[in-house]
Amino acid sequence: MSTLANQLASAEREEVARAIRLLLARPLLTEAADPTGFDLVRRRRDPLTRWFDYTCGWNLVVEPRRGYARLTKVRVNPDGSRPARRARSGRAPFDRRRYVLLCVAAAELLSMPMTTIGMLADRVVQAMAADRALAGFDPVHRPERMAFVDVLKLLESYDVLRVVDGTTETYVDSAEAKVLYRVDNTLLMRLPAAPVGASRLAVPPEEVPARFEDLLVGLVRERRYGGASADDTHAETTAITDAQRNLRLRHSVLRRLFDDPVLYRADLADDELAYVTSLTGRQILRRSVEQAGFLLEERAEGFLLVDPDAIATDVRFPDDSSTARVAALLLLAPLCATPAGLLPEQLAEAGAELLRRFPGWAKAYQSEEGPARLADDAVRILLDVGLAGRARDRVVARPAAYRYRLTETTGPASKNDPPAVTTAGSVGEGDKQ
């Protein structure tokens, strides 16, 4: 092979690896939000589609004319660790009310190529009034309008809604606000990642609470792995072939490896652990990691991927962008020093100690319940990034937490600054989180 051919092949491998990591961090990539990244994915869509299908069993759709790429990440065990977040209010996670409004608004938008905020609100009012399982929507009340604006801003961030005239936030102050939208119905239909439509699992509303977990599992059941039919949970289970079993194992392990901050061996089922430690499994794992441009760190406790360019890093730790994130790092020391874990009251006391050490810091937590709230928020972050876990009524440090060591902690430079923290042995920004 000529030198030029080698250079072209190397350039293609590097571009494909970069695009894989880009899509892992941003599974909905639009040309409007990232023209350069979208152009890269558009040019390399064929090898990208093959890689995601073989490695993770995820479908990649690239629509060059419509300007978006959608990677549908299916999780066998769906959880709430990656919630939709509000564009306002410190990016707080969506609550139940906002999720309901999101689903209803999306359903109404499917038949509306253009709409105003008032017309959409009226249709949501009517739709929720007609469904006895839903609490009514009343835009007369400011909290309802705030929730509705959070939903619309989320759809704007997905490029499903594009503001033609006006500003969405003005609706918070007045239900008479005038905002005109253009709706991308095709992109809207691409948002759900579940392989089974919710309407195919329809059950009486009164049965949903008792069957909620089973219904979630039904939404992500995939036919390719055999077993019961995806749309009939009462169907007789069919025999699963060895090929289907190995396919499921490959996808289940690699999905978690490429999508989670850290993959612990203790969290794998027996057959998953046997697969990933087999000769074939290890070869596929290492080859897939190399093709994606990650560095693989393998320890006795598990696996961790490092992205040298921080492209796939959607959440960084350590991170001083919020009080809770600084507190999470500071709480690692007492957690790691107590292998048996800390009780809620011990965590609250650790939070109180932080507030005593830095009295001008964390003003939002300077109240009677503040130390407990600070500890709860910090623990939630540690759970999300795989550095802590729960053991009955205690919070315990997980193996990756011992990578961190505080080498220096000083008071804030001013009353409004967080304490300055220096760490050693940290995961750093290059890690895929």
Coordinates of C-alpha atoms in Angstrom, one line a residue:
M1 CA 0.0 0.0 0.0
S2 CA 1.4 3.4 -1.0
T3 CA 2.2 6.1 1.6
L4 CA -0.7 8.2 0.4
A5 CA -3.1 5.3 0.8
N6 CA -1.8 4.7 4.3
Q7 CA -2.3 8.3 5.2
L8 CA -5.8 8.3 3.9
A9 CA -6.7 5.1 5.8
S10 CA -5.2 6.6 9.0
A11 CA -7.1 9.8 8.5
E12 CA -10.4 7.9 8.0
R13 CA -9.7 5.8 11.2
E14 CA -9.1 9.0 13.2
E15 CA -12.2 10.7 11.9
V16 CA -14.4 7.7 12.6
A17 CA -13.0 7.5 16.1
R18 CA -13.6 11.2 16.7
A19 CA -17.2 10.9 15.3
I20 CA -17.9 7.9 17.6
R21 CA -17.0 9.8 20.7
L22 CA -18.9 12.9 19.5
L23 CA -22.1 10.8 19.1
L24 CA -21.6 9.1 22.4
A25 CA -21.7 12.5 24.1
R26 CA -24.4 14.0 21.9
P27 CA -26.7 11.2 20.5
L28 CA -28.8 13.9 18.8
L29 CA -26.4 16.0 16.8
T30 CA -27.8 18.8 14.6
E31 CA -26.2 20.8 11.9
A32 CA -27.4 24.0 13.5
A33 CA -25.8 23.3 16.9
D34 CA -22.5 21.9 15.5
P35 CA -21.9 22.3 11.8
T36 CA -18.3 20.9 11.9
G37 CA -19.3 17.8 13.9
F38 CA -22.4 17.1 11.8
D39 CA -20.3 17.3 8.6
L40 CA -17.9 14.8 10.1
V41 CA -20.7 12.4 11.0
R42 CA -22.3 12.9 7.6
R43 CA -19.1 12.0 5.7
R44 CA -18.4 8.9 7.8
R45 CA -21.9 7.7 8.4
D46 CA -21.4 4.3 6.8
P47 CA -18.5 3.1 9.0
L48 CA -20.2 4.8 12.0
T49 CA -23.5 3.0 11.4
R50 CA -21.7 -0.4 11.1
W51 CA -19.6 0.3 14.3
F52 CA -22.6 1.2 16.5
D53 CA -24.7 -1.7 15.2
Y54 CA -22.0 -4.3 15.7
T55 CA -20.6 -3.0 19.0
C56 CA -23.6 -1.8 20.9
G57 CA -26.6 -2.8 18.8
W58 CA -27.6 0.9 18.5
N59 CA -29.2 2.4 15.4
L60 CA -27.7 5.5 13.8
V61 CA -29.8 7.6 11.4
V62 CA -28.1 10.5 9.5
E63 CA -30.4 12.9 7.6
P64 CA -28.1 15.2 5.6
R65 CA -30.9 17.2 4.1
R66 CA -32.7 17.7 7.3
G67 CA -29.5 18.4 9.2
Y68 CA -29.5 15.9 12.1
A69 CA -27.9 12.6 13.2
R70 CA -29.7 10.5 15.8
L71 CA -28.1 7.7 17.7
T72 CA -30.7 5.7 19.6
K73 CA -29.1 4.5 22.8
V74 CA -31.2 1.6 24.1
R75 CA -30.6 0.5 27.7
V76 CA -31.6 -2.9 28.9
N77 CA -32.1 -1.6 32.4
P78 CA -33.5 2.0 32.1
D79 CA -32.9 4.2 35.1
G80 CA -33.4 7.9 36.1
S81 CA -29.7 8.8 36.3
R82 CA -29.8 10.9 33.1
P83 CA -32.9 13.0 33.4
A84 CA -34.0 15.8 31.1
R85 CA -32.9 19.1 32.6
R86 CA -34.3 22.6 32.7
A87 CA -32.6 25.3 30.8
R88 CA -33.3 27.6 33.7
S89 CA -33.2 27.1 37.5
G90 CA -29.6 25.8 37.6
R91 CA -30.4 22.9 35.2
A92 CA -32.6 21.1 37.7
P93 CA -33.9 17.8 36.5
F94 CA -37.4 17.5 35.1
D95 CA -40.1 16.5 37.6
R96 CA -43.1 14.3 36.9
R97 CA -45.2 17.3 35.9
R98 CA -42.7 18.4 33.2
Y99 CA -42.4 14.9 31.8
V100 CA -46.2 14.7 31.4
L101 CA -46.3 18.1 29.7
L102 CA -43.4 17.0 27.4
C103 CA -45.2 13.9 26.3
V104 CA -48.6 15.7 25.7
A105 CA -46.9 18.7 23.9
A106 CA -44.9 16.3 21.7
A107 CA -48.1 14.4 20.7
E108 CA -49.9 17.6 19.8
L109 CA -46.9 19.0 17.8
L110 CA -46.8 15.9 15.5
S111 CA -49.6 17.5 13.4
M112 CA -48.5 21.1 13.6
P113 CA -45.8 22.3 11.1
M114 CA -46.2 25.8 12.5
T115 CA -47.7 26.9 15.8
T116 CA -47.8 29.7 18.3
I117 CA -47.2 29.2 22.0
G118 CA -50.8 30.1 22.8
M119 CA -52.2 27.6 20.2
L120 CA -50.0 24.8 21.6
A121 CA -51.0 25.7 25.2
D122 CA -54.7 25.5 24.3
R123 CA -54.3 22.1 22.6
V124 CA -52.4 20.8 25.7
V125 CA -55.2 22.1 27.9
Q126 CA -57.8 20.2 25.8
A127 CA -55.8 17.0 25.6
M128 CA -55.1 16.8 29.3
A129 CA -58.7 17.6 30.1
A130 CA -59.9 14.7 27.9
D131 CA -57.6 12.2 29.7
R132 CA -58.9 11.2 33.1
A133 CA -55.5 9.8 34.0
L134 CA -53.9 13.3 33.8
A135 CA -54.1 16.3 36.0
G136 CA -55.4 19.3 34.0
F137 CA -53.1 22.0 32.7
D138 CA -54.0 25.6 33.6
P139 CA -51.7 28.2 32.1
V140 CA -53.4 30.9 34.2
H141 CA -51.0 29.9 37.0
R142 CA -47.4 31.0 36.8
P143 CA -45.8 27.7 38.0
E144 CA -47.7 25.9 35.2
R145 CA -46.4 28.4 32.6
M146 CA -42.9 27.9 34.0
A147 CA -43.1 24.2 33.6
F148 CA -44.5 24.6 30.0
V149 CA -41.6 26.9 29.1
D150 CA -39.1 24.4 30.5
V151 CA -40.6 21.8 28.1
L152 CA -40.5 24.1 25.1
K153 CA -36.9 25.1 25.8
L154 CA -35.9 21.5 25.9
L155 CA -37.6 20.9 22.5
E156 CA -35.8 24.0 21.2
S157 CA -32.5 22.5 22.4
Y158 CA -33.3 19.4 20.3
D159 CA -34.0 21.7 17.3
V160 CA -37.5 20.2 17.2
L161 CA -38.9 23.7 17.8
R162 CA -37.4 26.8 16.1
V163 CA -38.4 30.2 17.2
V164 CA -39.5 32.3 14.2
D165 CA -40.7 35.3 16.2
G166 CA -40.7 36.2 19.8
T167 CA -39.0 34.7 22.9
T168 CA -40.2 31.6 24.7
E169 CA -39.3 32.9 28.2
T170 CA -41.8 35.8 27.9
Y171 CA -44.6 33.2 28.4
V172 CA -43.5 32.9 32.1
D173 CA -44.7 36.4 32.8
S174 CA -47.7 36.5 30.6
A175 CA -50.0 33.8 29.1
E176 CA -50.7 36.4 26.3
A177 CA -47.1 36.3 25.1
K178 CA -46.7 36.0 21.3
V179 CA -44.2 33.4 20.1
L180 CA -44.2 31.7 16.7
Y181 CA -42.5 28.3 16.1
R182 CA -41.6 26.1 13.2
V183 CA -41.9 22.4 14.0
D184 CA -39.6 19.7 12.7
N185 CA -42.1 16.8 12.9
T186 CA -39.7 14.2 11.4
L187 CA -37.0 14.9 14.0
L188 CA -39.7 14.9 16.7
M189 CA -40.6 11.3 15.8
R190 CA -36.9 10.3 16.1
L191 CA -36.6 11.4 19.7
P192 CA -37.9 8.2 21.4
A193 CA -35.2 5.6 21.8
A194 CA -37.4 2.7 22.9
P195 CA -37.6 0.0 20.3
V196 CA -41.2 -0.7 21.3
G197 CA -43.9 2.0 21.1
A198 CA -45.7 2.8 24.3
S199 CA -49.1 2.4 22.6
R200 CA -48.3 -1.3 22.0
L201 CA -48.1 -1.8 25.8
A202 CA -51.3 -0.1 26.6
V203 CA -52.8 -1.0 29.9
P204 CA -55.7 0.5 32.0
P205 CA -54.5 3.6 33.7
E206 CA -55.2 2.2 37.2
E207 CA -52.8 -0.7 36.5
V208 CA -49.8 1.4 35.5
P209 CA -48.4 2.2 39.0
A210 CA -48.3 -1.5 40.0
R211 CA -46.8 -2.6 36.6
F212 CA -44.6 0.4 35.9
E213 CA -41.2 -1.4 36.1
D214 CA -42.5 -4.2 33.9
L215 CA -43.8 -1.8 31.4
L216 CA -40.4 0.0 31.2
V217 CA -38.7 -3.4 30.5
G218 CA -41.3 -4.0 27.8
L219 CA -40.5 -0.8 26.1
V220 CA -36.8 -1.8 25.6
R221 CA -37.3 -5.4 24.8
E222 CA -35.5 -6.2 21.5
R223 CA -36.5 -9.0 19.1
R224 CA -33.0 -9.7 17.9
Y225 CA -32.2 -11.4 21.2
G226 CA -35.1 -13.9 21.1
G227 CA -37.3 -14.7 24.0
A228 CA -40.9 -13.3 24.4
S229 CA -42.4 -11.2 21.6
A230 CA -41.7 -7.5 22.1
D231 CA -45.4 -6.6 21.9
D232 CA -46.9 -9.5 23.9
T233 CA -45.5 -9.9 27.3
H234 CA -47.8 -12.9 27.9
A235 CA -46.6 -14.8 24.8
E236 CA -44.8 -18.1 25.2
T237 CA -41.0 -17.6 25.4
T238 CA -39.2 -18.9 22.4
A239 CA -35.9 -20.7 22.4
I240 CA -32.8 -18.5 22.4
T241 CA -30.0 -19.6 20.1
D242 CA -26.3 -19.4 21.0
A243 CA -25.8 -16.7 18.5
Q244 CA -28.6 -14.6 20.0
R245 CA -27.2 -15.1 23.5
N246 CA -23.7 -14.0 22.5
L247 CA -25.1 -11.0 20.7
R248 CA -27.0 -10.0 23.8
L249 CA -24.0 -10.4 25.9
R250 CA -21.7 -8.4 23.6
H251 CA -24.2 -5.5 23.4
S252 CA -25.1 -5.4 27.1
V253 CA -21.5 -5.3 28.2
L254 CA -20.3 -2.8 25.6
R255 CA -23.3 -0.5 25.9
R256 CA -22.5 0.0 29.6
L257 CA -18.7 0.3 29.0
F258 CA -19.2 3.1 26.4
D259 CA -22.1 4.8 28.1
D260 CA -21.2 4.7 31.9
P261 CA -18.4 6.5 33.8
V262 CA -17.0 3.2 35.0
L263 CA -18.0 -0.5 34.6
Y264 CA -17.5 -2.6 37.7
R265 CA -17.1 -6.4 37.5
A266 CA -19.4 -6.7 40.5
D267 CA -22.2 -5.1 38.6
L268 CA -22.1 -7.6 35.8
A269 CA -24.2 -10.7 35.7
D270 CA -22.4 -14.0 35.8
D271 CA -22.8 -14.6 32.0
E272 CA -21.7 -11.1 31.2
L273 CA -18.6 -11.4 33.3
A274 CA -17.8 -14.7 31.7
Y275 CA -18.2 -13.2 28.3
V276 CA -16.0 -10.1 29.0
T277 CA -13.2 -12.3 30.4
S278 CA -13.3 -14.8 27.6
L279 CA -10.8 -14.7 24.8
T280 CA -13.3 -13.6 22.2
G281 CA -15.0 -11.1 24.5
R282 CA -11.7 -9.5 25.5
Q283 CA -10.6 -9.3 21.8
I284 CA -13.9 -7.6 20.8
L285 CA -13.7 -5.2 23.8
R286 CA -10.2 -4.1 23.1
R287 CA -10.7 -3.7 19.3
S288 CA -13.9 -1.7 19.9
V289 CA -12.2 0.6 22.3
E290 CA -9.3 1.2 20.0
Q291 CA -11.5 1.9 17.0
A292 CA -13.4 4.5 19.1
G293 CA -10.1 6.3 20.1
F294 CA -10.4 5.6 23.8
L295 CA -7.7 4.3 26.2
L296 CA -8.8 1.3 28.2
E297 CA -7.9 1.2 31.9
E298 CA -8.5 -2.3 33.2
R299 CA -8.3 -3.1 36.9
A300 CA -9.2 -6.0 39.1
E301 CA -12.4 -4.1 40.0
G302 CA -13.5 -3.2 36.5
F303 CA -13.0 -1.1 33.4
L304 CA -12.8 2.6 32.7
L305 CA -12.4 4.4 29.3
V306 CA -10.3 7.5 29.0
D307 CA -10.9 9.9 26.2
P308 CA -7.6 11.8 25.7
D309 CA -9.4 14.6 23.8
A310 CA -12.4 14.8 26.2
I311 CA -14.8 14.6 23.2
A312 CA -17.0 12.0 24.8
T313 CA -16.9 13.6 28.2
D314 CA -20.4 15.0 28.9
V315 CA -20.0 15.3 32.7
R316 CA -16.6 16.1 34.3
F317 CA -15.4 15.2 37.7
P318 CA -13.7 16.9 39.5
D319 CA -15.6 20.0 38.6
D320 CA -16.0 23.3 40.4
S321 CA -19.0 24.5 38.4
S322 CA -21.4 24.2 41.4
T323 CA -21.3 24.0 45.1
A324 CA -22.6 20.5 45.2
R325 CA -19.8 19.3 42.9
V326 CA -17.1 20.8 45.1
A327 CA -18.8 19.2 48.1
A328 CA -18.9 15.9 46.3
L329 CA -15.1 15.9 45.9
L330 CA -14.6 17.0 49.5
L331 CA -16.8 14.2 50.8
L332 CA -14.7 11.6 49.1
A333 CA -12.1 11.8 51.9
P334 CA -14.4 10.8 54.7
L335 CA -16.1 8.2 52.5
C336 CA -12.9 6.5 51.5
A337 CA -11.7 6.6 55.1
T338 CA -14.8 4.7 56.2
P339 CA -15.0 1.4 54.2
A340 CA -18.2 0.4 55.9
G341 CA -19.8 3.6 54.6
L342 CA -21.6 6.6 56.2
L343 CA -25.1 6.9 57.6
P344 CA -27.3 9.8 56.6
E345 CA -26.7 11.6 59.9
Q346 CA -22.9 11.1 59.5
L347 CA -23.1 12.6 56.0
A348 CA -25.1 15.5 57.3
E349 CA -22.4 16.1 59.9
A350 CA -19.7 15.9 57.2
G351 CA -21.7 18.6 55.3
A352 CA -21.9 20.7 58.5
E353 CA -18.1 20.4 58.9
L354 CA -17.6 21.7 55.4
L355 CA -19.8 24.7 56.1
R356 CA -17.9 25.4 59.3
R357 CA -14.6 25.3 57.6
F358 CA -15.7 27.6 54.8
P359 CA -18.3 29.9 56.4
G360 CA -18.5 32.3 53.4
W361 CA -19.1 29.5 50.9
A362 CA -22.3 27.6 49.9
K363 CA -24.8 30.3 51.0
A364 CA -27.7 28.4 49.6
Y365 CA -27.0 25.7 52.2
Q366 CA -26.7 28.1 55.2
S367 CA -29.8 27.0 57.0
E368 CA -30.8 24.4 59.6
E369 CA -31.4 21.7 57.0
G370 CA -28.5 23.0 54.8
P371 CA -25.9 20.5 55.8
A372 CA -28.1 17.5 55.1
R373 CA -29.2 19.0 51.7
L374 CA -25.6 19.7 50.8
A375 CA -24.6 16.1 51.6
D376 CA -27.6 14.7 49.7
D377 CA -26.8 16.8 46.6
A378 CA -23.1 15.8 46.8
V379 CA -23.9 12.1 47.2
R380 CA -26.3 12.2 44.2
I381 CA -23.4 13.4 42.1
L382 CA -21.0 10.7 43.4
L383 CA -23.7 8.0 42.6
D384 CA -24.2 9.4 39.1
V385 CA -20.4 9.2 38.3
G386 CA -20.0 5.8 39.8
L387 CA -17.8 6.8 42.7
A388 CA -20.3 5.9 45.4
G389 CA -23.0 3.3 46.0
R390 CA -25.6 2.4 48.5
A391 CA -25.4 -0.5 50.9
R392 CA -28.7 -0.7 52.8
D393 CA -28.8 2.5 54.8
R394 CA -25.3 3.6 54.2
V395 CA -23.4 5.3 51.4
V396 CA -20.1 3.6 50.5
A397 CA -17.1 4.6 48.4
R398 CA -16.7 2.5 45.2
P399 CA -13.3 1.4 44.0
A400 CA -12.9 4.3 41.5
A401 CA -13.2 6.8 44.3
Y402 CA -9.8 5.8 45.7
R403 CA -8.2 7.3 42.5
Y404 CA -8.8 10.7 44.2
R405 CA -6.6 12.2 46.8
L406 CA -6.8 15.8 48.2
T407 CA -3.4 17.3 48.3
E408 CA -4.5 20.8 49.3
T409 CA -7.6 22.6 50.4
T410 CA -7.6 26.4 51.0
G411 CA -10.3 28.9 51.8
P412 CA -12.1 30.7 49.0
A413 CA -10.4 33.7 47.5
S414 CA -13.5 35.8 48.2
K415 CA -16.8 35.2 50.0
N416 CA -18.5 34.1 46.7
D417 CA -15.8 31.7 45.5
P418 CA -15.6 28.0 46.3
P419 CA -12.8 26.6 48.3
A420 CA -9.7 25.9 46.2
V421 CA -9.0 22.1 46.0
T422 CA -6.0 20.4 44.5
T423 CA -6.2 16.7 43.7
A424 CA -3.8 13.9 42.8
G425 CA -4.5 10.7 41.0
S426 CA -7.9 12.0 39.7
V427 CA -9.7 10.7 36.7
G428 CA -9.4 14.2 35.1
E429 CA -11.3 15.8 32.2
G430 CA -10.2 13.3 29.6
D431 CA -12.4 10.5 31.0
K432 CA -15.5 9.4 29.3
Q433 CA -18.2 10.2 31.9

